[in-house]
Tab-separated table of C-alpha atoms in Angstrom:
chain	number	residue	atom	x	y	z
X	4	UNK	CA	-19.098	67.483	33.342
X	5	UNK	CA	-19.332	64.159	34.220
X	6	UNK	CA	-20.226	63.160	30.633
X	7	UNK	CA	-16.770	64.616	29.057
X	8	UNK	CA	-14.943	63.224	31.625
X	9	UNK	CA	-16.222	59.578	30.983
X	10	UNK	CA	-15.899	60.770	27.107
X	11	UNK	CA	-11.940	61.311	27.637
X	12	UNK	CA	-11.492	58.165	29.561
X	13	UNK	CA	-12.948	56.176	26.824
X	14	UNK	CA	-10.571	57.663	24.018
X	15	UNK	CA	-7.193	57.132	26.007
X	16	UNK	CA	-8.288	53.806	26.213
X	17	UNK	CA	-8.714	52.654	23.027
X	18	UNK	CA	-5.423	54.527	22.125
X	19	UNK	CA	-3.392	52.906	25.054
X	20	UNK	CA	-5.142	49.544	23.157
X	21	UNK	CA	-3.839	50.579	19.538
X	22	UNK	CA	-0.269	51.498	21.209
X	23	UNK	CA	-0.024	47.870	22.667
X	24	UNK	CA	-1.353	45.895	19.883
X	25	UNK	CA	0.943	47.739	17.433
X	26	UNK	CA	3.714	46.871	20.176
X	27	UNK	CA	2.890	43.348	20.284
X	28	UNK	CA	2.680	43.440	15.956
X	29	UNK	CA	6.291	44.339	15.810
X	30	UNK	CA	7.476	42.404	18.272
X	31	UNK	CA	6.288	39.377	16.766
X	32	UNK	CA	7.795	40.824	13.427
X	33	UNK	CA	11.844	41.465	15.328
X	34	UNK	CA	11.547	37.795	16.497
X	35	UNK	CA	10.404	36.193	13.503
X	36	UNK	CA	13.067	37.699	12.247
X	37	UNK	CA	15.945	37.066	14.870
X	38	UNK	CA	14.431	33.169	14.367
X	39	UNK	CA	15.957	33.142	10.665
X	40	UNK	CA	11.883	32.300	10.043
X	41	UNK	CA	11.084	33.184	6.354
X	42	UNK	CA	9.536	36.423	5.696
X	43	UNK	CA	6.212	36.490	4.791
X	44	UNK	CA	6.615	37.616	1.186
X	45	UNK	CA	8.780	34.299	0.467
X	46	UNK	CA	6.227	32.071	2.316
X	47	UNK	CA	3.381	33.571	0.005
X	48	UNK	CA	4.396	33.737	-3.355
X	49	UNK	CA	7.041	32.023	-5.722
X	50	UNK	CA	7.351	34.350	-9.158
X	51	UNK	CA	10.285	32.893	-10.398
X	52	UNK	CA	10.537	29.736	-12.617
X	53	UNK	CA	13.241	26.825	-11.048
X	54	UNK	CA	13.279	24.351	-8.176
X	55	UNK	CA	11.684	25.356	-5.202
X	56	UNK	CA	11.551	23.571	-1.929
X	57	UNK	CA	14.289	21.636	0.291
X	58	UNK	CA	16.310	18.666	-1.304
X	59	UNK	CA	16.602	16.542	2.122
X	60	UNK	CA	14.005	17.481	4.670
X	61	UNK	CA	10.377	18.758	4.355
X	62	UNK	CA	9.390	22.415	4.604
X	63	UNK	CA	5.659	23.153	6.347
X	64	UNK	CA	3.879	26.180	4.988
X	65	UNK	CA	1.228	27.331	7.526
X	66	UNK	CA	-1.405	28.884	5.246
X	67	UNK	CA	-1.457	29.667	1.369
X	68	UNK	CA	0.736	29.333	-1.077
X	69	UNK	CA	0.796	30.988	-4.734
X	70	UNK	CA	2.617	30.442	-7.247
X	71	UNK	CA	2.856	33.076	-10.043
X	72	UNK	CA	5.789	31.815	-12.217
X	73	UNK	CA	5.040	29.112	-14.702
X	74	UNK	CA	7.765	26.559	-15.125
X	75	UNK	CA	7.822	25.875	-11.150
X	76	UNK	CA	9.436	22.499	-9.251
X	77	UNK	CA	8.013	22.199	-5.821
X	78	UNK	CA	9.120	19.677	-3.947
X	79	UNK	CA	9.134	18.470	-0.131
X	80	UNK	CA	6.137	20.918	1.179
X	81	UNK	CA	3.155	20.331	2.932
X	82	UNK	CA	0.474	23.193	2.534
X	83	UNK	CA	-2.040	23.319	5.570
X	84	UNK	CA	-4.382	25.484	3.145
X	85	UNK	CA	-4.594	25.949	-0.685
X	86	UNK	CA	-2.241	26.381	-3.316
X	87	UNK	CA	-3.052	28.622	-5.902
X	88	UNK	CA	-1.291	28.154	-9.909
X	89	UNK	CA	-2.100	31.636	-11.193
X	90	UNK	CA	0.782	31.932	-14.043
X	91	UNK	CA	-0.799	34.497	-16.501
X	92	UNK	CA	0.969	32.757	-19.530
X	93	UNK	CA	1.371	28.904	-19.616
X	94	UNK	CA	4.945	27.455	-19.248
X	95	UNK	CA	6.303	23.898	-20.557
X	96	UNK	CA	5.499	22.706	-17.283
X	97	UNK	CA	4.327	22.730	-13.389
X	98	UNK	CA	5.598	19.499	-11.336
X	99	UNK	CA	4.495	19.010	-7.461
X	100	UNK	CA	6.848	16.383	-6.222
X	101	UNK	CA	6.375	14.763	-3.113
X	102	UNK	CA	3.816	18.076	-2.316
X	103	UNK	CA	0.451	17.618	0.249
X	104	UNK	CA	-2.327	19.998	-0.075
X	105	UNK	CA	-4.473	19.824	2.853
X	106	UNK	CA	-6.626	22.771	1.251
X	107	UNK	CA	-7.599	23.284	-2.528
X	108	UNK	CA	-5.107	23.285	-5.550
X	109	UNK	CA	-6.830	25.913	-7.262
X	110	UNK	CA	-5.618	26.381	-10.800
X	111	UNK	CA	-6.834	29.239	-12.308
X	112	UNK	CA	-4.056	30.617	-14.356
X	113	UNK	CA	-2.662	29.147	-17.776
X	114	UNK	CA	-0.801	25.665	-16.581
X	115	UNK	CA	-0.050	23.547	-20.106
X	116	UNK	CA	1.503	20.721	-18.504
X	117	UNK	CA	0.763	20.138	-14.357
X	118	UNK	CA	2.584	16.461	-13.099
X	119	UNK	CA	1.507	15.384	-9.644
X	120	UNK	CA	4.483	13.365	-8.381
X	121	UNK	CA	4.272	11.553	-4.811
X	122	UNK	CA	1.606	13.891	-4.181
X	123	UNK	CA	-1.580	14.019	-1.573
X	124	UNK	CA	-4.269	16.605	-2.807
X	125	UNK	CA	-7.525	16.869	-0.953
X	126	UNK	CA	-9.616	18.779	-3.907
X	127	UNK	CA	-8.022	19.853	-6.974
X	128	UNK	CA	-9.960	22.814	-8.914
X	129	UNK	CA	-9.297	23.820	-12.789
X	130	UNK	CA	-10.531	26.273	-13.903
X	131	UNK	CA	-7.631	27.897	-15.980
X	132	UNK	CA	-7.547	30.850	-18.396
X	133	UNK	CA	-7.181	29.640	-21.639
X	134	UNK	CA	-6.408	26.279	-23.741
X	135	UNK	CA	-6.897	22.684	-21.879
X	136	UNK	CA	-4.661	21.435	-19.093
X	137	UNK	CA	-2.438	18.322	-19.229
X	138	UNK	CA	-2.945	17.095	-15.559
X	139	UNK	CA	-0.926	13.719	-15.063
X	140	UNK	CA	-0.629	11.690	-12.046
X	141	UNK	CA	2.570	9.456	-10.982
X	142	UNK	CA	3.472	7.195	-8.354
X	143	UNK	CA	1.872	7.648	-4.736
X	144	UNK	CA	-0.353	10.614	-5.978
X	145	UNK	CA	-3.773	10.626	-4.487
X	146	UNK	CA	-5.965	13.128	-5.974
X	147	UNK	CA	-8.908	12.867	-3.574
X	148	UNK	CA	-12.005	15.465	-5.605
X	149	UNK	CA	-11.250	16.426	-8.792
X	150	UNK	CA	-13.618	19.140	-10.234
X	151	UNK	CA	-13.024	20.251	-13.816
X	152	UNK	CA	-14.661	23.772	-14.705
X	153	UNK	CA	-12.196	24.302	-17.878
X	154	UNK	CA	-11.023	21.756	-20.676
X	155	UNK	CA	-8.557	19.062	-19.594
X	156	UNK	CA	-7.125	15.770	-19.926
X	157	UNK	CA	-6.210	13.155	-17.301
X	158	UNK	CA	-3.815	10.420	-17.035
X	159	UNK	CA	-2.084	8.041	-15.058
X	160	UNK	CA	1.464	6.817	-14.987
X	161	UNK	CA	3.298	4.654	-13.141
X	162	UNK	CA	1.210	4.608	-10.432
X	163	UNK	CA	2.303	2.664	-7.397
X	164	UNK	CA	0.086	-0.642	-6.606
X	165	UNK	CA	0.320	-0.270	-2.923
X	166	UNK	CA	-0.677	3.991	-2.361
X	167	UNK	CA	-1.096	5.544	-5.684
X	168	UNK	CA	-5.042	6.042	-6.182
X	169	UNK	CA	-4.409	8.738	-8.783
X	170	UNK	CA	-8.140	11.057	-9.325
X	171	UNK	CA	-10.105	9.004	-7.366
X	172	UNK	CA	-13.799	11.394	-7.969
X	173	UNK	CA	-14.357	13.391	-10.510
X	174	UNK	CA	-16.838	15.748	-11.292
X	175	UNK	CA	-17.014	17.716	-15.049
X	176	UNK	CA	-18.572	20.937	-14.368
X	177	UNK	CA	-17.954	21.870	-18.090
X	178	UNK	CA	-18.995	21.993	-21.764
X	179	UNK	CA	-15.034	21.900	-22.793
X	180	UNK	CA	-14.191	18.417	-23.647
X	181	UNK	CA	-13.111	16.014	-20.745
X	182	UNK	CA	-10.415	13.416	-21.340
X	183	UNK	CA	-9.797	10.873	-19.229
X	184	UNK	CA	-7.428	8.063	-18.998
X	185	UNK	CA	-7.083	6.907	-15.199
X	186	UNK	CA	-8.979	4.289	-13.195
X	187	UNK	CA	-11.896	6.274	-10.851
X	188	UNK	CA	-13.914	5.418	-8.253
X	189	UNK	CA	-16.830	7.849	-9.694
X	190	UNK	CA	-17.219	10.578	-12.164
X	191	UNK	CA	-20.169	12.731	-11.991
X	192	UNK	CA	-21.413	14.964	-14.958
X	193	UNK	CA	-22.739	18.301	-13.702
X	194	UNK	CA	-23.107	20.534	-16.670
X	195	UNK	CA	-25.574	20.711	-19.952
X	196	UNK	CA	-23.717	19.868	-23.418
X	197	UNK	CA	-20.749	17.944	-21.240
X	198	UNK	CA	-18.136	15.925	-23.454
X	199	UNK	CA	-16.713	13.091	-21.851
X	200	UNK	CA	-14.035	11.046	-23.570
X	201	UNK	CA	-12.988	7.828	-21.776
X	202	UNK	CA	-10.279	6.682	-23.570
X	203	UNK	CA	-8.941	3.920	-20.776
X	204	UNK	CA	-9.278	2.841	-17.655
X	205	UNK	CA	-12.200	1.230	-15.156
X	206	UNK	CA	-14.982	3.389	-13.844
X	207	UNK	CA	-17.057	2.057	-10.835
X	208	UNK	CA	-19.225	4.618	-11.096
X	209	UNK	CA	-20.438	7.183	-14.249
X	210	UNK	CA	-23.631	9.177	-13.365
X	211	UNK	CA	-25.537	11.970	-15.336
X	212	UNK	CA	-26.965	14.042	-12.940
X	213	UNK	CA	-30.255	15.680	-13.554
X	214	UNK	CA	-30.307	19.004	-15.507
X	215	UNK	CA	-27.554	18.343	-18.114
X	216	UNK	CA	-29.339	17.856	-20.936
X	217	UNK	CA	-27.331	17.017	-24.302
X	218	UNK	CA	-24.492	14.932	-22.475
X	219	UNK	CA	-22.050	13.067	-25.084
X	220	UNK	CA	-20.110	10.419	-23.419
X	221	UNK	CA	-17.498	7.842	-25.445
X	222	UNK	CA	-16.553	4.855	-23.612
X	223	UNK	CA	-13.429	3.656	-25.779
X	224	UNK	CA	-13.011	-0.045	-26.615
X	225	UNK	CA	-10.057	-0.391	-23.392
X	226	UNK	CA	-12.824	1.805	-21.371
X	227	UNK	CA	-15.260	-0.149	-18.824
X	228	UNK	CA	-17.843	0.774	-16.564
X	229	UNK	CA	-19.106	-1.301	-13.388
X	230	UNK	CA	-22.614	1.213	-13.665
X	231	UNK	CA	-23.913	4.020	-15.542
X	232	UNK	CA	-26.837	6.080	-14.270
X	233	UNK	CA	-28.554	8.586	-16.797
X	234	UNK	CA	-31.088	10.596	-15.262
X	235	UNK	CA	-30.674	13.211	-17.927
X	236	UNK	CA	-30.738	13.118	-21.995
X	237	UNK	CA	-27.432	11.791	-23.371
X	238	UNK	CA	-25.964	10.145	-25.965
X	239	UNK	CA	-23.707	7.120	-24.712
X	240	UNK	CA	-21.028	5.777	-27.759
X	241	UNK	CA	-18.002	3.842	-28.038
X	242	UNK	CA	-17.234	-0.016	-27.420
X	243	UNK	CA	-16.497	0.430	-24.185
X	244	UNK	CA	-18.205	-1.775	-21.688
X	245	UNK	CA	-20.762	-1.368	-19.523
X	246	UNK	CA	-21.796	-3.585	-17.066
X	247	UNK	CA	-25.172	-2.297	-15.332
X	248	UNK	CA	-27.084	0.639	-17.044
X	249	UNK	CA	-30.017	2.511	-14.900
X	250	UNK	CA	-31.968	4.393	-17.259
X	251	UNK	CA	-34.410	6.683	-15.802
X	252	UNK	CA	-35.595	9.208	-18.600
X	253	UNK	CA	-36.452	8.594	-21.794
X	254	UNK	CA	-34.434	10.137	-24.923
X	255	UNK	CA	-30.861	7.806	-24.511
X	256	UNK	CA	-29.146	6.495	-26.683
X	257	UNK	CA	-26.999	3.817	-26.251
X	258	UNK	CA	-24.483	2.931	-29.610
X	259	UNK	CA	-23.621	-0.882	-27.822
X	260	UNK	CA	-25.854	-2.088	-25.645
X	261	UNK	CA	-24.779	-2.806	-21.664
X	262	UNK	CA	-24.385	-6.694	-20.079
X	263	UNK	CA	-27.153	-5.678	-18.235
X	264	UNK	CA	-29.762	-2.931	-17.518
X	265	UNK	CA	-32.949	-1.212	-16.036
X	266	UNK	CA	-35.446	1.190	-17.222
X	267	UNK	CA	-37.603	2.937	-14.921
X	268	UNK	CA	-41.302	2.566	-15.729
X	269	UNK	CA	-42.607	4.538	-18.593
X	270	UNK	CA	-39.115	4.628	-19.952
X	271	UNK	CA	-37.942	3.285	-23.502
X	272	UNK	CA	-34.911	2.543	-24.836
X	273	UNK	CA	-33.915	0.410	-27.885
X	274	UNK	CA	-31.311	-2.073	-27.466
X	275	UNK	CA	-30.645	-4.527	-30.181
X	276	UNK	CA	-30.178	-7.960	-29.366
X	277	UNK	CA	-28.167	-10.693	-31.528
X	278	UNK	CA	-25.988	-13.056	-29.310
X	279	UNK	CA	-22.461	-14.118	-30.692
X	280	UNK	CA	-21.479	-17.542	-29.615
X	281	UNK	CA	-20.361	-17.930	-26.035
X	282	UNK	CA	-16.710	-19.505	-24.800
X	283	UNK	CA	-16.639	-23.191	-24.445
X	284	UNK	CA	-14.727	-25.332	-22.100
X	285	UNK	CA	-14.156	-22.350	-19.606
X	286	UNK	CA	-11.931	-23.966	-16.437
X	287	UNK	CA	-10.254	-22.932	-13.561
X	288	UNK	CA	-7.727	-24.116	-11.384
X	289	UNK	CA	-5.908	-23.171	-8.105
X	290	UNK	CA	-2.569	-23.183	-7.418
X	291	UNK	CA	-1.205	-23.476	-3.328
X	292	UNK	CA	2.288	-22.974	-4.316
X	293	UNK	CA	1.979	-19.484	-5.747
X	294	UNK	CA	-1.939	-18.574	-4.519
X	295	UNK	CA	-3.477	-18.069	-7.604
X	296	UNK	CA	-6.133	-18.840	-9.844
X	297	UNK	CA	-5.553	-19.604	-13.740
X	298	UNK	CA	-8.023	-19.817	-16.384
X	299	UNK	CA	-8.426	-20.767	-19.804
X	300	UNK	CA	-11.230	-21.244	-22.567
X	301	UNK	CA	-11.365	-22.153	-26.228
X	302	UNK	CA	-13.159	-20.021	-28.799
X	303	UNK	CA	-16.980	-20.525	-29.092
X	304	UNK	CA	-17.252	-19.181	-33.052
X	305	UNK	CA	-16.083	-15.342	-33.342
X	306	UNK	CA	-13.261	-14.513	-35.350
X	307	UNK	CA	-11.554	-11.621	-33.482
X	308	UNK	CA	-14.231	-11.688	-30.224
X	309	UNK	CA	-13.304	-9.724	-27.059
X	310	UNK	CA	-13.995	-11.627	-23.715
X	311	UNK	CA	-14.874	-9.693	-20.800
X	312	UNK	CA	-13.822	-11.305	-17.292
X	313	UNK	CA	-15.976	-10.876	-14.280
X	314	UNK	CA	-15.157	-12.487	-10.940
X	315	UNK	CA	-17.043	-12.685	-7.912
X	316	UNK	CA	-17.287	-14.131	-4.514
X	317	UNK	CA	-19.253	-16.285	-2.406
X	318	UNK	CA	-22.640	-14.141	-2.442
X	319	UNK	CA	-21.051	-10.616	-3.654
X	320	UNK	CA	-21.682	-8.761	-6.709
X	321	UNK	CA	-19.681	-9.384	-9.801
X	322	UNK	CA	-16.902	-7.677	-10.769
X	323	UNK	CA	-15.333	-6.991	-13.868
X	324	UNK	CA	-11.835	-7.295	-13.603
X	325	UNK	CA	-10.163	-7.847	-17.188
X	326	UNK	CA	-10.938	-7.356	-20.979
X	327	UNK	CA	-9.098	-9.829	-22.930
X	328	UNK	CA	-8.306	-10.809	-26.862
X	329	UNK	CA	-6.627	-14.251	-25.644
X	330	UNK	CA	-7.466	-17.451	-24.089
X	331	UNK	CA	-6.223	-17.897	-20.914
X	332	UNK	CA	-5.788	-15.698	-18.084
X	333	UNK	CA	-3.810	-15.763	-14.546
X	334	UNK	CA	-5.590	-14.129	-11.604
X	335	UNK	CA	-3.179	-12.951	-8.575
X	336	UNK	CA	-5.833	-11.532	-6.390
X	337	UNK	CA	-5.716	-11.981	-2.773
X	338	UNK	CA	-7.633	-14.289	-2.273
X	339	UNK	CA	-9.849	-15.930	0.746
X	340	UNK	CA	-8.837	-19.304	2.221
X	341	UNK	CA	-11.905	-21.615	2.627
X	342	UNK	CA	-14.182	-19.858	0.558
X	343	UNK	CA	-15.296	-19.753	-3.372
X	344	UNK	CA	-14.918	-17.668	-6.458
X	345	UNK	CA	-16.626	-17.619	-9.143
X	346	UNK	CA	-15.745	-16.240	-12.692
X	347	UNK	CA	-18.064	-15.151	-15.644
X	348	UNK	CA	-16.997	-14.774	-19.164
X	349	UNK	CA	-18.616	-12.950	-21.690
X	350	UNK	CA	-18.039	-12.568	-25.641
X	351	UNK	CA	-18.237	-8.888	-27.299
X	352	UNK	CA	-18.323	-9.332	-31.117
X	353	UNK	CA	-17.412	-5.763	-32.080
X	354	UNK	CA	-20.969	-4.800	-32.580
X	355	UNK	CA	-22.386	-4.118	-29.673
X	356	UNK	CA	-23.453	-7.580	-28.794
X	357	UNK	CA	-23.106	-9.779	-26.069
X	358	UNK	CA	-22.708	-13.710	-25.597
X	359	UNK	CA	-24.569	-15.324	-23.290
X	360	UNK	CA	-22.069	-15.904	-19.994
X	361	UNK	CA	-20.149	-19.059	-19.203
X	362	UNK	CA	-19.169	-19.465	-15.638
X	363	UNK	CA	-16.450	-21.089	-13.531
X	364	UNK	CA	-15.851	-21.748	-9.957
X	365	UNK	CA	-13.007	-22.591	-8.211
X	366	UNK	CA	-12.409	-23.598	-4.434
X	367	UNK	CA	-9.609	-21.763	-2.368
X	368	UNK	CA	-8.657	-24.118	0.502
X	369	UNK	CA	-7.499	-23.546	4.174
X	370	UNK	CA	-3.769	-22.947	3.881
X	371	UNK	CA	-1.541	-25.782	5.061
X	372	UNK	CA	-0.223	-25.375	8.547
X	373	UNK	CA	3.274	-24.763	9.206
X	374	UNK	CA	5.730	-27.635	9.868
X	375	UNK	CA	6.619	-27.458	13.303
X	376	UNK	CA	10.213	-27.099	13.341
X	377	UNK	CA	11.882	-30.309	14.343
X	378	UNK	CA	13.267	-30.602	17.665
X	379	UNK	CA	17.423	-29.681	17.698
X	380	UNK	CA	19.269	-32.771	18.410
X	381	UNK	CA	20.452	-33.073	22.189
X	382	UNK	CA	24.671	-32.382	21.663
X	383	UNK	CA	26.348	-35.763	21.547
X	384	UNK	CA	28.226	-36.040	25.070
X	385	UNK	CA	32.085	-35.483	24.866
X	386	UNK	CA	33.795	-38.899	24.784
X	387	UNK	CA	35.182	-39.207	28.442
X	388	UNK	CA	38.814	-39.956	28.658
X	389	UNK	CA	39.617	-43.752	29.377
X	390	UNK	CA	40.546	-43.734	32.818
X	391	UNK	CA	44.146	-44.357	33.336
X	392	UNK	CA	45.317	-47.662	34.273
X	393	UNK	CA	46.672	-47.452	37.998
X	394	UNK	CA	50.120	-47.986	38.483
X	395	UNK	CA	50.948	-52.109	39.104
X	396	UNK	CA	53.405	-52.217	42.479
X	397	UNK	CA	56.467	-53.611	41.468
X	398	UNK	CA	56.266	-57.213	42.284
X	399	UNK	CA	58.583	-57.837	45.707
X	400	UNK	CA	61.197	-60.632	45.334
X	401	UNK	CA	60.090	-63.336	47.398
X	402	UNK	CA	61.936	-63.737	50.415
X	403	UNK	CA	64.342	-66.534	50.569
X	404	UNK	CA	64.239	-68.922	53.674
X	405	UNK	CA	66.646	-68.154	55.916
X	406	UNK	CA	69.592	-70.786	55.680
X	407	UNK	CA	69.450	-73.268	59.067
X	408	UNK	CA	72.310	-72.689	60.665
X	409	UNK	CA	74.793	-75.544	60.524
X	410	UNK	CA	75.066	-77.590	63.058
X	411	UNK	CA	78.273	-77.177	65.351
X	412	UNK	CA	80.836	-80.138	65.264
X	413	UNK	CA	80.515	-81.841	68.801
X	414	UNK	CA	82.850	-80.288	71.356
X	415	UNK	CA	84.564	-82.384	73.624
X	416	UNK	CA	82.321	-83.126	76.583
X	417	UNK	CA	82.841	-81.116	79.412
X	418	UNK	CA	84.329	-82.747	82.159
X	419	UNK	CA	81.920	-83.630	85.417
X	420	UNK	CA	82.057	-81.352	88.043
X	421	UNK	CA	83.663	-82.959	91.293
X	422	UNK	CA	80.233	-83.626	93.391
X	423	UNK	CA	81.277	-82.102	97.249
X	424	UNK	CA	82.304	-83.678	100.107
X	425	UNK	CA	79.930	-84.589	102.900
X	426	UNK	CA	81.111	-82.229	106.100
X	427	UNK	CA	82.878	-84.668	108.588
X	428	UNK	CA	83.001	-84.085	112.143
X	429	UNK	CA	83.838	-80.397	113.610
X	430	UNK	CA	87.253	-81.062	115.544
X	431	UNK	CA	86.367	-80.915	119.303
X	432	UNK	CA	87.217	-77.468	120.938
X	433	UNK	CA	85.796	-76.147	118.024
X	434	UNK	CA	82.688	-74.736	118.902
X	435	UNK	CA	81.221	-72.054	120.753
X	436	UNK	CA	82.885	-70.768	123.868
């Protein structure tokens, strides 16, 4: 018995459980509700083309977002995980404005036209239905991974000097052909038969990867690369630049040879070598009042040439930093008191030839210290009052000397006074009885 009793125990129990967590479910539900929070249908999808997201203040979406409409504004959102663009016919146009992804933006519908406005996305992935995808980049966007599984081209507008990084890596997983016209820190090819147009822009870093035989890359003439690895069979074109090639198979072929490059051993490459004539009278000068550098140079013999500009410092590598049809050129970098740069410049003839390089160096000095500010002059006292003169006594008249009397007109002289009698003799009987 004691078996079925145990038995029953155990079954109440997990139905008193199911009661209370389907208790605690709805409750969450009525106060999510009461809250005015958005139901969970809205916070999931948007399937209806327009503006979506608030005008003045940010909205936070905890989770995913997908949106199934295609001609969708979102604006003011931050995603805490991925966005999905799953539109099952393609639209004029998708814009994300002023939109962070902290997850994937994972297009896998048909997008024509997607515009990244103000935007932070962590990893963008396309891999969309049909056609190739306009993906275009303004302002502060910051694209951190791009991978590219379908056909697509890449640009950059207007991008803001100060935050906007645009597609900063890149990675064509693809056969479909790859168009890119953005500035990227590295672009990795991942997939046999890839096609890779670079139409613009600097590249620090452009590497084959192993196992992709049958490559095609085009570096366009306003295209320039600071180093290309190949450790696969490809077929490099175009009068783009390259500065540093690292060849490590054999079977490449380069149309215009790089400024510089390195076989691995028992690798062979043909690159032809004819020199145009190099720059002459390359200078450079500094200027303290607006902190930069400005050079100039005279033709050395080509016609039409195309000088490349590469500026380094102190013991660092060179950089390429300009391609330029003129002679002179003004450098605002931001530059390093008390130390020196030092520029190269290189002539392209149009044929895939290099001149030998002319260098430059110029000296940034300490900056000049501040004035101190001159002292403030001390007030100028308040001119005291001139005393007043004191008040003169009235001058006292003299006194006059009193007048002597006159002196009295003689009197008649008093007459003597009779002098007395001497007593005579007392008369007898006269005296004492």
């Amino acid at each position: 018995m004691t078996p079925k009793i145990l038995e029953r125990k155990n079954k109440f129990t997990a139905k008193r459980c199911f009661c209370f967590a389907l208790t605690l479910c709805l409750l969450v539900l009525a106060g999510t509700y009461i809250l005015g929070c958005r139901s969970l249908t809205e916070i999931v999808y948007i399937d209806s083309d327009g503006i979506h997201g608030p005008q003045d203040k940010r909205e936070k979406i905890e989770g995913d977002l997908t949106i199934k409409a295609a001609d969708v504004t979102l604006r003011n959102t931050d995603i805490t995980g991925n966005l999905y663009l799953s539109a099952k016919t393609a639209g004029e146009s998708l814009i994300l404005q002023n939109v962070n992804v902290s997850g994937v933006l994972a297009i896998t519908g048909s997008v024509k036209n997607l515009v990244l406005e103000d935007s932070f996305i962590d990893r963008l992935y396309l891999n969309a239905r049909e056609g190739s995808t306009n993906i275009q980049a303004r302002g502060s966007t910051y694209v951190k991974v791009t991978t590219l599984g379908s056909g697509a081209t890449l640009t950059e507008d207007n991008l803001t000097t100060e935050t906007g990084i645009g597609f900063s890596n890149l990675i064509a997983a693809t056969s479909e052909k790859i168009e890119t016209a953005a500035d990227c820190n590295s672009i990795s090819i991942k997939n046999k038969n890839a096609n890779l147009i670079v139409s613009r822009g600097m590249i620090i870093l452009l590497k084959i990867e192993e196992h992709t035989e049958g490559a095609f890359v085009s570096l366009l003439e306003q295209a320039a690369v600071e180093r290309l690895i190949i450790n696969s069979k490809a077929e490099i074109t175009g009068n783009g630049t390259v500065n540093l090639a690292i060849i490590n198979v054999n079977g490449v072929t380069l149309e215009h040879p790089p400024i510089s490059h390195h076989q691995a051993e028992g690798v062979q490459v043909a690159i032809p070598i004819q020199k145009p004539a190099s720059p002459i009278n390359f200078k450079s000068s500094y200027n303290s009042t607006d902190e930069n550098v400005y050079l100039s140079w005279e033709r050395g013999g080509e016609t039409s040439p195309r000088y490349y500009l590469f500026r380094s410092h102190e013991q660092g590598k060179k950089r390429l930093i300009k391609i330029l049809s003129g002679l002179e050129y003004l450098d605002e970098h931001n530059f390093i008191a008390a130390s020196t740069y030092t520029y190269t410049l290189i002539v392209f003839n149009g044929k895939g030839v290099y001149s030998s390089p002319v260098t430059t160096s110029v000296n940034i000095p300490e900056p000049e210290p501040e004035p101190e500010p001159e002292p403030e002059p001390e007030p100028e006292p308040e001119p005291r009052p001139a005393p007043r003169p004191e008040p003169q006594p009235e001058p006292q008249p003299e006194p006059q000397p009193e007048p002597e009397p006159e002196p009295e007109p003689p009197g008649p002289e008093p007459e003597p006074e009779p002098e007395p009698e001497p007593p005579g003799p007392e008369p007898p009987g006269s005296g004492p009885g």
